[in-house]
Amino acid sequence: MSVVHRTHFLKSWTVHFEAGLDGRKPWEARIDDRGFQQGDAVVLCEWNPSTKAFTGRSSSGLIGYLFRGQYGFPSDWVVFTVDALTPCQRMLPEQMGTLYVACLRAE
């Protein structure tokens, strides 16, 4: 079993959130401002750019394969797979408590 090193709360626009849930996008490309590592947990918080608000949906998984600064990507970017991405229980933003606050900090 993998050891979870850290948990990263990340904002995910609706189009990308949906693609992750249905398996079309099993990866993330991000600025590596958090020191992402294999085995870290990620919580993707769905963000609707039209309403500029969180929808209350989230999903979580573990970072699998990752690479930095290769294949033409800048050295401050990371691309990683999100293994076993599963939806979390849907909540209204005001019910999300700590998770909602963490997602807000991800802005």
PDB file of N, CA and C in Angstrom:
ATOM      1  N   MET A   1       0.841  -1.188   0.000  1.00  0.00           N
ATOM      2  CA  MET A   1       0.000   0.000   0.000  1.00  0.00           C
ATOM      3  C   MET A   1       0.879   1.242   0.000  1.00  0.00           C
ATOM      4  N   SER A   2       0.468   2.254  -0.744  1.00  0.00           N
ATOM      5  CA  SER A   2       1.229   3.491  -0.846  1.00  0.00           C
ATOM      6  C   SER A   2       1.090   4.331   0.419  1.00  0.00           C
ATOM      7  N   VAL A   3       2.154   5.025   0.745  1.00  0.00           N
ATOM      8  CA  VAL A   3       2.128   5.972   1.844  1.00  0.00           C
ATOM      9  C   VAL A   3       1.812   7.341   1.258  1.00  0.00           C
ATOM     10  N   VAL A   4       0.813   8.014   1.796  1.00  0.00           N
ATOM     11  CA  VAL A   4       0.458   9.348   1.324  1.00  0.00           C
ATOM     12  C   VAL A   4       1.382  10.342   2.003  1.00  0.00           C
ATOM     13  N   HIS A   5       2.105  11.082   1.200  1.00  0.00           N
ATOM     14  CA  HIS A   5       3.059  12.052   1.723  1.00  0.00           C
ATOM     15  C   HIS A   5       2.365  13.345   2.129  1.00  0.00           C
ATOM     16  N   ARG A   6       1.581  13.900   1.219  1.00  0.00           N
ATOM     17  CA  ARG A   6       0.850  15.142   1.471  1.00  0.00           C
ATOM     18  C   ARG A   6      -0.450  15.102   0.698  1.00  0.00           C
ATOM     19  N   THR A   7      -1.353  16.007   1.038  1.00  0.00           N
ATOM     20  CA  THR A   7      -2.603  16.155   0.298  1.00  0.00           C
ATOM     21  C   THR A   7      -2.617  17.543  -0.324  1.00  0.00           C
ATOM     22  N   HIS A   8      -2.885  17.589  -1.628  1.00  0.00           N
ATOM     23  CA  HIS A   8      -2.930  18.847  -2.373  1.00  0.00           C
ATOM     24  C   HIS A   8      -4.373  19.095  -2.808  1.00  0.00           C
ATOM     25  N   PHE A   9      -4.910  20.249  -2.481  1.00  0.00           N
ATOM     26  CA  PHE A   9      -6.252  20.653  -2.894  1.00  0.00           C
ATOM     27  C   PHE A   9      -6.100  21.547  -4.118  1.00  0.00           C
ATOM     28  N   LEU A  10      -6.698  21.133  -5.236  1.00  0.00           N
ATOM     29  CA  LEU A  10      -6.500  21.821  -6.504  1.00  0.00           C
ATOM     30  C   LEU A  10      -7.825  22.215  -7.135  1.00  0.00           C
ATOM     31  N   LYS A  11      -7.884  23.431  -7.641  1.00  0.00           N
ATOM     32  CA  LYS A  11      -9.053  23.896  -8.373  1.00  0.00           C
ATOM     33  C   LYS A  11      -9.045  23.236  -9.751  1.00  0.00           C
ATOM     34  N   SER A  12     -10.203  22.745 -10.202  1.00  0.00           N
ATOM     35  CA  SER A  12     -10.306  22.084 -11.501  1.00  0.00           C
ATOM     36  C   SER A  12     -11.539  22.614 -12.229  1.00  0.00           C
ATOM     37  N   TRP A  13     -11.322  23.287 -13.355  1.00  0.00           N
ATOM     38  CA  TRP A  13     -12.447  23.800 -14.129  1.00  0.00           C
ATOM     39  C   TRP A  13     -13.362  22.655 -14.541  1.00  0.00           C
ATOM     40  N   THR A  14     -14.635  22.934 -14.663  1.00  0.00           N
ATOM     41  CA  THR A  14     -15.652  21.913 -14.924  1.00  0.00           C
ATOM     42  C   THR A  14     -15.290  21.010 -16.101  1.00  0.00           C
ATOM     43  N   VAL A  15     -14.861  21.558 -17.227  1.00  0.00           N
ATOM     44  CA  VAL A  15     -14.556  20.743 -18.404  1.00  0.00           C
ATOM     45  C   VAL A  15     -13.442  19.741 -18.099  1.00  0.00           C
ATOM     46  N   HIS A  16     -12.434  20.148 -17.346  1.00  0.00           N
ATOM     47  CA  HIS A  16     -11.322  19.259 -17.002  1.00  0.00           C
ATOM     48  C   HIS A  16     -11.729  18.283 -15.895  1.00  0.00           C
ATOM     49  N   PHE A  17     -12.550  18.753 -14.962  1.00  0.00           N
ATOM     50  CA  PHE A  17     -13.042  17.905 -13.876  1.00  0.00           C
ATOM     51  C   PHE A  17     -13.827  16.730 -14.454  1.00  0.00           C
ATOM     52  N   GLU A  18     -14.756  17.030 -15.367  1.00  0.00           N
ATOM     53  CA  GLU A  18     -15.572  15.985 -15.996  1.00  0.00           C
ATOM     54  C   GLU A  18     -14.702  14.998 -16.774  1.00  0.00           C
ATOM     55  N   ALA A  19     -13.723  15.511 -17.518  1.00  0.00           N
ATOM     56  CA  ALA A  19     -12.843  14.638 -18.303  1.00  0.00           C
ATOM     57  C   ALA A  19     -12.028  13.719 -17.400  1.00  0.00           C
ATOM     58  N   GLY A  20     -11.660  14.199 -16.220  1.00  0.00           N
ATOM     59  CA  GLY A  20     -10.944  13.352 -15.264  1.00  0.00           C
ATOM     60  C   GLY A  20     -11.833  12.255 -14.716  1.00  0.00           C
ATOM     61  N   LEU A  21     -13.062  12.603 -14.371  1.00  0.00           N
ATOM     62  CA  LEU A  21     -13.980  11.615 -13.805  1.00  0.00           C
ATOM     63  C   LEU A  21     -14.331  10.517 -14.795  1.00  0.00           C
ATOM     64  N   ASP A  22     -14.512  10.869 -16.075  1.00  0.00           N
ATOM     65  CA  ASP A  22     -14.919   9.832 -17.031  1.00  0.00           C
ATOM     66  C   ASP A  22     -13.730   9.130 -17.688  1.00  0.00           C
ATOM     67  N   GLY A  23     -12.512   9.461 -17.249  1.00  0.00           N
ATOM     68  CA  GLY A  23     -11.336   8.731 -17.703  1.00  0.00           C
ATOM     69  C   GLY A  23     -10.643   9.277 -18.932  1.00  0.00           C
ATOM     70  N   ARG A  24     -11.178  10.342 -19.542  1.00  0.00           N
ATOM     71  CA  ARG A  24     -10.527  10.910 -20.728  1.00  0.00           C
ATOM     72  C   ARG A  24      -9.268  11.681 -20.379  1.00  0.00           C
ATOM     73  N   LYS A  25      -9.142  12.137 -19.139  1.00  0.00           N
ATOM     74  CA  LYS A  25      -7.986  12.938 -18.723  1.00  0.00           C
ATOM     75  C   LYS A  25      -7.454  12.391 -17.390  1.00  0.00           C
ATOM     76  N   PRO A  26      -6.637  11.347 -17.445  1.00  0.00           N
ATOM     77  CA  PRO A  26      -6.119  10.755 -16.210  1.00  0.00           C
ATOM     78  C   PRO A  26      -4.827  11.413 -15.714  1.00  0.00           C
ATOM     79  N   TRP A  27      -4.623  12.667 -16.059  1.00  0.00           N
ATOM     80  CA  TRP A  27      -3.387  13.360 -15.729  1.00  0.00           C
ATOM     81  C   TRP A  27      -3.675  14.819 -15.388  1.00  0.00           C
ATOM     82  N   GLU A  28      -2.713  15.451 -14.782  1.00  0.00           N
ATOM     83  CA  GLU A  28      -2.765  16.887 -14.492  1.00  0.00           C
ATOM     84  C   GLU A  28      -1.448  17.503 -14.944  1.00  0.00           C
ATOM     85  N   ALA A  29      -1.489  18.704 -15.460  1.00  0.00           N
ATOM     86  CA  ALA A  29      -0.304  19.505 -15.774  1.00  0.00           C
ATOM     87  C   ALA A  29      -0.423  20.771 -14.930  1.00  0.00           C
ATOM     88  N   ARG A  30       0.552  20.988 -14.081  1.00  0.00           N
ATOM     89  CA  ARG A  30       0.472  22.092 -13.123  1.00  0.00           C
ATOM     90  C   ARG A  30       1.818  22.779 -12.961  1.00  0.00           C
ATOM     91  N   ILE A  31       1.773  24.044 -12.569  1.00  0.00           N
ATOM     92  CA  ILE A  31       2.990  24.702 -12.110  1.00  0.00           C
ATOM     93  C   ILE A  31       3.388  23.984 -10.821  1.00  0.00           C
ATOM     94  N   ASP A  32       4.651  23.638 -10.716  1.00  0.00           N
ATOM     95  CA  ASP A  32       5.103  22.849  -9.564  1.00  0.00           C
ATOM     96  C   ASP A  32       5.485  23.759  -8.393  1.00  0.00           C
ATOM     97  N   ASP A  33       4.480  24.445  -7.874  1.00  0.00           N
ATOM     98  CA  ASP A  33       4.700  25.340  -6.740  1.00  0.00           C
ATOM     99  C   ASP A  33       4.450  24.649  -5.401  1.00  0.00           C
ATOM    100  N   ARG A  34       4.193  23.341  -5.430  1.00  0.00           N
ATOM    101  CA  ARG A  34       3.870  22.599  -4.206  1.00  0.00           C
ATOM    102  C   ARG A  34       4.809  21.426  -3.962  1.00  0.00           C
ATOM    103  N   GLY A  35       5.713  21.168  -4.877  1.00  0.00           N
ATOM    104  CA  GLY A  35       6.612  20.030  -4.711  1.00  0.00           C
ATOM    105  C   GLY A  35       5.886  18.696  -4.789  1.00  0.00           C
ATOM    106  N   PHE A  36       5.010  18.544  -5.784  1.00  0.00           N
ATOM    107  CA  PHE A  36       4.251  17.314  -5.959  1.00  0.00           C
ATOM    108  C   PHE A  36       5.191  16.115  -5.993  1.00  0.00           C
ATOM    109  N   GLN A  37       4.772  15.002  -5.365  1.00  0.00           N
ATOM    110  CA  GLN A  37       5.564  13.776  -5.345  1.00  0.00           C
ATOM    111  C   GLN A  37       4.670  12.573  -5.601  1.00  0.00           C
ATOM    112  N   GLN A  38       5.259  11.522  -6.144  1.00  0.00           N
ATOM    113  CA  GLN A  38       4.530  10.272  -6.329  1.00  0.00           C
ATOM    114  C   GLN A  38       4.025   9.801  -4.974  1.00  0.00           C
ATOM    115  N   GLY A  39       2.757   9.375  -4.916  1.00  0.00           N
ATOM    116  CA  GLY A  39       2.152   8.917  -3.669  1.00  0.00           C
ATOM    117  C   GLY A  39       1.381   9.991  -2.922  1.00  0.00           C
ATOM    118  N   ASP A  40       1.567  11.270  -3.288  1.00  0.00           N
ATOM    119  CA  ASP A  40       0.787  12.340  -2.668  1.00  0.00           C
ATOM    120  C   ASP A  40      -0.679  12.191  -3.075  1.00  0.00           C
ATOM    121  N   ALA A  41      -1.569  12.617  -2.212  1.00  0.00           N
ATOM    122  CA  ALA A  41      -3.000  12.631  -2.530  1.00  0.00           C
ATOM    123  C   ALA A  41      -3.348  13.975  -3.161  1.00  0.00           C
ATOM    124  N   VAL A  42      -4.292  13.939  -4.102  1.00  0.00           N
ATOM    125  CA  VAL A  42      -4.825  15.163  -4.680  1.00  0.00           C
ATOM    126  C   VAL A  42      -6.340  15.154  -4.529  1.00  0.00           C
ATOM    127  N   VAL A  43      -6.879  16.305  -4.195  1.00  0.00           N
ATOM    128  CA  VAL A  43      -8.326  16.504  -4.156  1.00  0.00           C
ATOM    129  C   VAL A  43      -8.617  17.593  -5.169  1.00  0.00           C
ATOM    130  N   LEU A  44      -9.357  17.223  -6.212  1.00  0.00           N
ATOM    131  CA  LEU A  44      -9.733  18.177  -7.245  1.00  0.00           C
ATOM    132  C   LEU A  44     -11.092  18.761  -6.890  1.00  0.00           C
ATOM    133  N   CYS A  45     -11.153  20.069  -6.743  1.00  0.00           N
ATOM    134  CA  CYS A  45     -12.384  20.780  -6.389  1.00  0.00           C
ATOM    135  C   CYS A  45     -12.916  21.441  -7.658  1.00  0.00           C
ATOM    136  N   GLU A  46     -14.111  21.034  -8.090  1.00  0.00           N
ATOM    137  CA  GLU A  46     -14.662  21.556  -9.333  1.00  0.00           C
ATOM    138  C   GLU A  46     -14.966  23.048  -9.208  1.00  0.00           C
ATOM    139  N   TRP A  47     -14.494  23.803 -10.184  1.00  0.00           N
ATOM    140  CA  TRP A  47     -14.669  25.254 -10.250  1.00  0.00           C
ATOM    141  C   TRP A  47     -15.372  25.599 -11.552  1.00  0.00           C
ATOM    142  N   ASN A  48     -16.443  26.371 -11.468  1.00  0.00           N
ATOM    143  CA  ASN A  48     -17.156  26.808 -12.660  1.00  0.00           C
ATOM    144  C   ASN A  48     -16.658  28.206 -13.017  1.00  0.00           C
ATOM    145  N   PRO A  49     -15.905  28.341 -14.118  1.00  0.00           N
ATOM    146  CA  PRO A  49     -15.360  29.655 -14.452  1.00  0.00           C
ATOM    147  C   PRO A  49     -16.427  30.666 -14.863  1.00  0.00           C
ATOM    148  N   SER A  50     -17.594  30.196 -15.306  1.00  0.00           N
ATOM    149  CA  SER A  50     -18.673  31.114 -15.697  1.00  0.00           C
ATOM    150  C   SER A  50     -19.268  31.817 -14.483  1.00  0.00           C
ATOM    151  N   THR A  51     -19.475  31.055 -13.411  1.00  0.00           N
ATOM    152  CA  THR A  51     -20.062  31.637 -12.197  1.00  0.00           C
ATOM    153  C   THR A  51     -18.999  32.085 -11.201  1.00  0.00           C
ATOM    154  N   LYS A  52     -17.744  31.712 -11.483  1.00  0.00           N
ATOM    155  CA  LYS A  52     -16.622  32.022 -10.586  1.00  0.00           C
ATOM    156  C   LYS A  52     -16.891  31.509  -9.169  1.00  0.00           C
ATOM    157  N   ALA A  53     -17.339  30.236  -9.130  1.00  0.00           N
ATOM    158  CA  ALA A  53     -17.663  29.618  -7.843  1.00  0.00           C
ATOM    159  C   ALA A  53     -17.399  28.114  -7.893  1.00  0.00           C
ATOM    160  N   PHE A  54     -17.138  27.548  -6.718  1.00  0.00           N
ATOM    161  CA  PHE A  54     -17.027  26.102  -6.608  1.00  0.00           C
ATOM    162  C   PHE A  54     -18.414  25.490  -6.707  1.00  0.00           C
ATOM    163  N   THR A  55     -18.496  24.318  -7.330  1.00  0.00           N
ATOM    164  CA  THR A  55     -19.790  23.667  -7.534  1.00  0.00           C
ATOM    165  C   THR A  55     -20.196  22.788  -6.361  1.00  0.00           C
ATOM    166  N   GLY A  56     -19.241  22.428  -5.505  1.00  0.00           N
ATOM    167  CA  GLY A  56     -19.512  21.502  -4.403  1.00  0.00           C
ATOM    168  C   GLY A  56     -19.095  20.087  -4.730  1.00  0.00           C
ATOM    169  N   ARG A  57     -18.685  19.839  -5.992  1.00  0.00           N
ATOM    170  CA  ARG A  57     -18.206  18.507  -6.355  1.00  0.00           C
ATOM    171  C   ARG A  57     -16.693  18.448  -6.214  1.00  0.00           C
ATOM    172  N   SER A  58     -16.214  17.289  -5.798  1.00  0.00           N
ATOM    173  CA  SER A  58     -14.777  17.080  -5.701  1.00  0.00           C
ATOM    174  C   SER A  58     -14.480  15.611  -5.982  1.00  0.00           C
ATOM    175  N   SER A  59     -13.238  15.333  -6.286  1.00  0.00           N
ATOM    176  CA  SER A  59     -12.788  13.966  -6.503  1.00  0.00           C
ATOM    177  C   SER A  59     -11.382  13.856  -5.933  1.00  0.00           C
ATOM    178  N   SER A  60     -10.977  12.633  -5.645  1.00  0.00           N
ATOM    179  CA  SER A  60      -9.650  12.457  -5.047  1.00  0.00           C
ATOM    180  C   SER A  60      -8.956  11.249  -5.655  1.00  0.00           C
ATOM    181  N   GLY A  61      -7.650  11.253  -5.590  1.00  0.00           N
ATOM    182  CA  GLY A  61      -6.829  10.160  -6.093  1.00  0.00           C
ATOM    183  C   GLY A  61      -5.397  10.348  -5.624  1.00  0.00           C
ATOM    184  N   LEU A  62      -4.518   9.464  -6.094  1.00  0.00           N
ATOM    185  CA  LEU A  62      -3.108   9.517  -5.720  1.00  0.00           C
ATOM    186  C   LEU A  62      -2.257   9.808  -6.947  1.00  0.00           C
ATOM    187  N   ILE A  63      -1.193  10.566  -6.737  1.00  0.00           N
ATOM    188  CA  ILE A  63      -0.263  10.841  -7.823  1.00  0.00           C
ATOM    189  C   ILE A  63       0.509   9.564  -8.126  1.00  0.00           C
ATOM    190  N   GLY A  64       0.460   9.178  -9.402  1.00  0.00           N
ATOM    191  CA  GLY A  64       1.209   8.009  -9.858  1.00  0.00           C
ATOM    192  C   GLY A  64       2.491   8.469 -10.522  1.00  0.00           C
ATOM    193  N   TYR A  65       2.594   8.231 -11.809  1.00  0.00           N
ATOM    194  CA  TYR A  65       3.771   8.627 -12.570  1.00  0.00           C
ATOM    195  C   TYR A  65       3.817  10.148 -12.692  1.00  0.00           C
ATOM    196  N   LEU A  66       5.021  10.721 -12.584  1.00  0.00           N
ATOM    197  CA  LEU A  66       5.161  12.164 -12.796  1.00  0.00           C
ATOM    198  C   LEU A  66       6.493  12.483 -13.427  1.00  0.00           C
ATOM    199  N   PHE A  67       6.529  13.603 -14.118  1.00  0.00           N
ATOM    200  CA  PHE A  67       7.798  14.106 -14.626  1.00  0.00           C
ATOM    201  C   PHE A  67       7.805  15.620 -14.598  1.00  0.00           C
ATOM    202  N   ARG A  68       9.021  16.156 -14.530  1.00  0.00           N
ATOM    203  CA  ARG A  68       9.234  17.597 -14.471  1.00  0.00           C
ATOM    204  C   ARG A  68      10.227  18.009 -15.551  1.00  0.00           C
ATOM    205  N   GLY A  69       9.962  19.148 -16.162  1.00  0.00           N
ATOM    206  CA  GLY A  69      10.933  19.772 -17.044  1.00  0.00           C
ATOM    207  C   GLY A  69      11.481  18.876 -18.138  1.00  0.00           C
ATOM    208  N   GLN A  70      10.661  17.984 -18.658  1.00  0.00           N
ATOM    209  CA  GLN A  70      11.080  17.107 -19.747  1.00  0.00           C
ATOM    210  C   GLN A  70      10.154  17.317 -20.939  1.00  0.00           C
ATOM    211  N   TYR A  71      10.556  16.804 -22.070  1.00  0.00           N
ATOM    212  CA  TYR A  71       9.716  16.795 -23.269  1.00  0.00           C
ATOM    213  C   TYR A  71       9.213  18.191 -23.635  1.00  0.00           C
ATOM    214  N   GLY A  72      10.046  19.200 -23.420  1.00  0.00           N
ATOM    215  CA  GLY A  72       9.683  20.555 -23.788  1.00  0.00           C
ATOM    216  C   GLY A  72       8.915  21.339 -22.738  1.00  0.00           C
ATOM    217  N   PHE A  73       8.583  20.682 -21.614  1.00  0.00           N
ATOM    218  CA  PHE A  73       7.899  21.404 -20.542  1.00  0.00           C
ATOM    219  C   PHE A  73       8.908  22.235 -19.763  1.00  0.00           C
ATOM    220  N   PRO A  74       8.516  23.433 -19.323  1.00  0.00           N
ATOM    221  CA  PRO A  74       9.410  24.243 -18.500  1.00  0.00           C
ATOM    222  C   PRO A  74       9.756  23.530 -17.194  1.00  0.00           C
ATOM    223  N   SER A  75      10.899  23.845 -16.639  1.00  0.00           N
ATOM    224  CA  SER A  75      11.375  23.160 -15.434  1.00  0.00           C
ATOM    225  C   SER A  75      10.497  23.424 -14.210  1.00  0.00           C
ATOM    226  N   ASP A  76       9.676  24.472 -14.238  1.00  0.00           N
ATOM    227  CA  ASP A  76       8.815  24.757 -13.084  1.00  0.00           C
ATOM    228  C   ASP A  76       7.418  24.152 -13.238  1.00  0.00           C
ATOM    229  N   TRP A  77       7.231  23.262 -14.214  1.00  0.00           N
ATOM    230  CA  TRP A  77       5.955  22.567 -14.423  1.00  0.00           C
ATOM    231  C   TRP A  77       6.128  21.083 -14.148  1.00  0.00           C
ATOM    232  N   VAL A  78       5.023  20.442 -13.751  1.00  0.00           N
ATOM    233  CA  VAL A  78       5.003  19.003 -13.515  1.00  0.00           C
ATOM    234  C   VAL A  78       3.765  18.431 -14.204  1.00  0.00           C
ATOM    235  N   VAL A  79       3.905  17.240 -14.754  1.00  0.00           N
ATOM    236  CA  VAL A  79       2.782  16.496 -15.315  1.00  0.00           C
ATOM    237  C   VAL A  79       2.729  15.183 -14.550  1.00  0.00           C
ATOM    238  N   PHE A  80       1.537  14.829 -14.054  1.00  0.00           N
ATOM    239  CA  PHE A  80       1.419  13.588 -13.293  1.00  0.00           C
ATOM    240  C   PHE A  80       0.087  12.907 -13.567  1.00  0.00           C
ATOM    241  N   THR A  81       0.093  11.575 -13.397  1.00  0.00           N
ATOM    242  CA  THR A  81      -1.151  10.825 -13.498  1.00  0.00           C
ATOM    243  C   THR A  81      -1.851  10.876 -12.147  1.00  0.00           C
ATOM    244  N   VAL A  82      -3.170  10.789 -12.190  1.00  0.00           N
ATOM    245  CA  VAL A  82      -3.965  10.703 -10.968  1.00  0.00           C
ATOM    246  C   VAL A  82      -4.590   9.314 -10.974  1.00  0.00           C
ATOM    247  N   ASP A  83      -4.066   8.442 -10.133  1.00  0.00           N
ATOM    248  CA  ASP A  83      -4.519   7.061 -10.076  1.00  0.00           C
ATOM    249  C   ASP A  83      -5.725   6.923  -9.161  1.00  0.00           C
ATOM    250  N   ALA A  84      -6.642   6.050  -9.549  1.00  0.00           N
ATOM    251  CA  ALA A  84      -7.824   5.719  -8.741  1.00  0.00           C
ATOM    252  C   ALA A  84      -8.645   6.961  -8.397  1.00  0.00           C
ATOM    253  N   LEU A  85      -8.867   7.841  -9.390  1.00  0.00           N
ATOM    254  CA  LEU A  85      -9.660   9.048  -9.176  1.00  0.00           C
ATOM    255  C   LEU A  85     -11.113   8.663  -8.910  1.00  0.00           C
ATOM    256  N   THR A  86     -11.628   9.066  -7.779  1.00  0.00           N
ATOM    257  CA  THR A  86     -13.006   8.742  -7.414  1.00  0.00           C
ATOM    258  C   THR A  86     -13.716   9.990  -6.917  1.00  0.00           C
ATOM    259  N   PRO A  87     -15.019  10.104  -7.215  1.00  0.00           N
ATOM    260  CA  PRO A  87     -15.765  11.270  -6.735  1.00  0.00           C
ATOM    261  C   PRO A  87     -15.920  11.226  -5.216  1.00  0.00           C
ATOM    262  N   CYS A  88     -15.889  12.383  -4.622  1.00  0.00           N
ATOM    263  CA  CYS A  88     -16.174  12.511  -3.198  1.00  0.00           C
ATOM    264  C   CYS A  88     -17.667  12.815  -3.049  1.00  0.00           C
ATOM    265  N   GLN A  89     -18.171  12.726  -1.845  1.00  0.00           N
ATOM    266  CA  GLN A  89     -19.580  13.034  -1.609  1.00  0.00           C
ATOM    267  C   GLN A  89     -19.855  14.485  -1.996  1.00  0.00           C
ATOM    268  N   ARG A  90     -20.922  14.703  -2.749  1.00  0.00           N
ATOM    269  CA  ARG A  90     -21.276  16.059  -3.173  1.00  0.00           C
ATOM    270  C   ARG A  90     -21.797  16.856  -1.986  1.00  0.00           C
ATOM    271  N   MET A  91     -21.308  18.075  -1.866  1.00  0.00           N
ATOM    272  CA  MET A  91     -21.729  18.952  -0.779  1.00  0.00           C
ATOM    273  C   MET A  91     -21.921  20.362  -1.319  1.00  0.00           C
ATOM    274  N   LEU A  92     -22.756  21.106  -0.663  1.00  0.00           N
ATOM    275  CA  LEU A  92     -22.851  22.530  -0.958  1.00  0.00           C
ATOM    276  C   LEU A  92     -21.586  23.178  -0.424  1.00  0.00           C
ATOM    277  N   PRO A  93     -21.113  24.229  -1.078  1.00  0.00           N
ATOM    278  CA  PRO A  93     -19.877  24.853  -0.612  1.00  0.00           C
ATOM    279  C   PRO A  93     -19.878  25.192   0.876  1.00  0.00           C
ATOM    280  N   GLU A  94     -21.009  25.663   1.388  1.00  0.00           N
ATOM    281  CA  GLU A  94     -21.038  26.018   2.818  1.00  0.00           C
ATOM    282  C   GLU A  94     -21.006  24.792   3.720  1.00  0.00           C
ATOM    283  N   GLN A  95     -21.239  23.596   3.172  1.00  0.00           N
ATOM    284  CA  GLN A  95     -21.175  22.366   3.954  1.00  0.00           C
ATOM    285  C   GLN A  95     -19.808  21.704   3.893  1.00  0.00           C
ATOM    286  N   MET A  96     -18.950  22.202   3.024  1.00  0.00           N
ATOM    287  CA  MET A  96     -17.681  21.525   2.806  1.00  0.00           C
ATOM    288  C   MET A  96     -16.664  21.781   3.908  1.00  0.00           C
ATOM    289  N   GLY A  97     -16.911  22.746   4.757  1.00  0.00           N
ATOM    290  CA  GLY A  97     -16.028  22.996   5.894  1.00  0.00           C
ATOM    291  C   GLY A  97     -14.576  23.140   5.503  1.00  0.00           C
ATOM    292  N   THR A  98     -13.726  22.328   6.101  1.00  0.00           N
ATOM    293  CA  THR A  98     -12.291  22.404   5.883  1.00  0.00           C
ATOM    294  C   THR A  98     -11.933  22.173   4.424  1.00  0.00           C
ATOM    295  N   LEU A  99     -12.615  21.241   3.764  1.00  0.00           N
ATOM    296  CA  LEU A  99     -12.328  20.976   2.360  1.00  0.00           C
ATOM    297  C   LEU A  99     -12.590  22.218   1.526  1.00  0.00           C
ATOM    298  N   TYR A 100     -13.694  22.913   1.780  1.00  0.00           N
ATOM    299  CA  TYR A 100     -14.029  24.124   1.040  1.00  0.00           C
ATOM    300  C   TYR A 100     -12.975  25.201   1.276  1.00  0.00           C
ATOM    301  N   VAL A 101     -12.553  25.355   2.512  1.00  0.00           N
ATOM    302  CA  VAL A 101     -11.522  26.355   2.824  1.00  0.00           C
ATOM    303  C   VAL A 101     -10.232  26.007   2.101  1.00  0.00           C
ATOM    304  N   ALA A 102      -9.862  24.720   2.079  1.00  0.00           N
ATOM    305  CA  ALA A 102      -8.657  24.302   1.383  1.00  0.00           C
ATOM    306  C   ALA A 102      -8.761  24.568  -0.112  1.00  0.00           C
ATOM    307  N   CYS A 103      -9.939  24.328  -0.686  1.00  0.00           N
ATOM    308  CA  CYS A 103     -10.131  24.605  -2.114  1.00  0.00           C
ATOM    309  C   CYS A 103     -10.044  26.099  -2.388  1.00  0.00           C
ATOM    310  N   LEU A 104     -10.590  26.908  -1.509  1.00  0.00           N
ATOM    311  CA  LEU A 104     -10.490  28.355  -1.685  1.00  0.00           C
ATOM    312  C   LEU A 104      -9.040  28.796  -1.689  1.00  0.00           C
ATOM    313  N   ARG A 105      -8.233  28.188  -0.859  1.00  0.00           N
ATOM    314  CA  ARG A 105      -6.819  28.517  -0.808  1.00  0.00           C
ATOM    315  C   ARG A 105      -6.105  28.112  -2.083  1.00  0.00           C
ATOM    316  N   ALA A 106      -6.703  27.179  -2.844  1.00  0.00           N
ATOM    317  CA  ALA A 106      -6.089  26.695  -4.081  1.00  0.00           C
ATOM    318  C   ALA A 106      -6.245  27.707  -5.212  1.00  0.00           C
ATOM    319  N   GLU A 107      -7.029  28.745  -4.994  1.00  0.00           N
ATOM    320  CA  GLU A 107      -7.260  29.731  -6.061  1.00  0.00           C
ATOM    321  C   GLU A 107      -5.988  30.467  -6.420  1.00  0.00           C
TER     322      GLU A 107
END
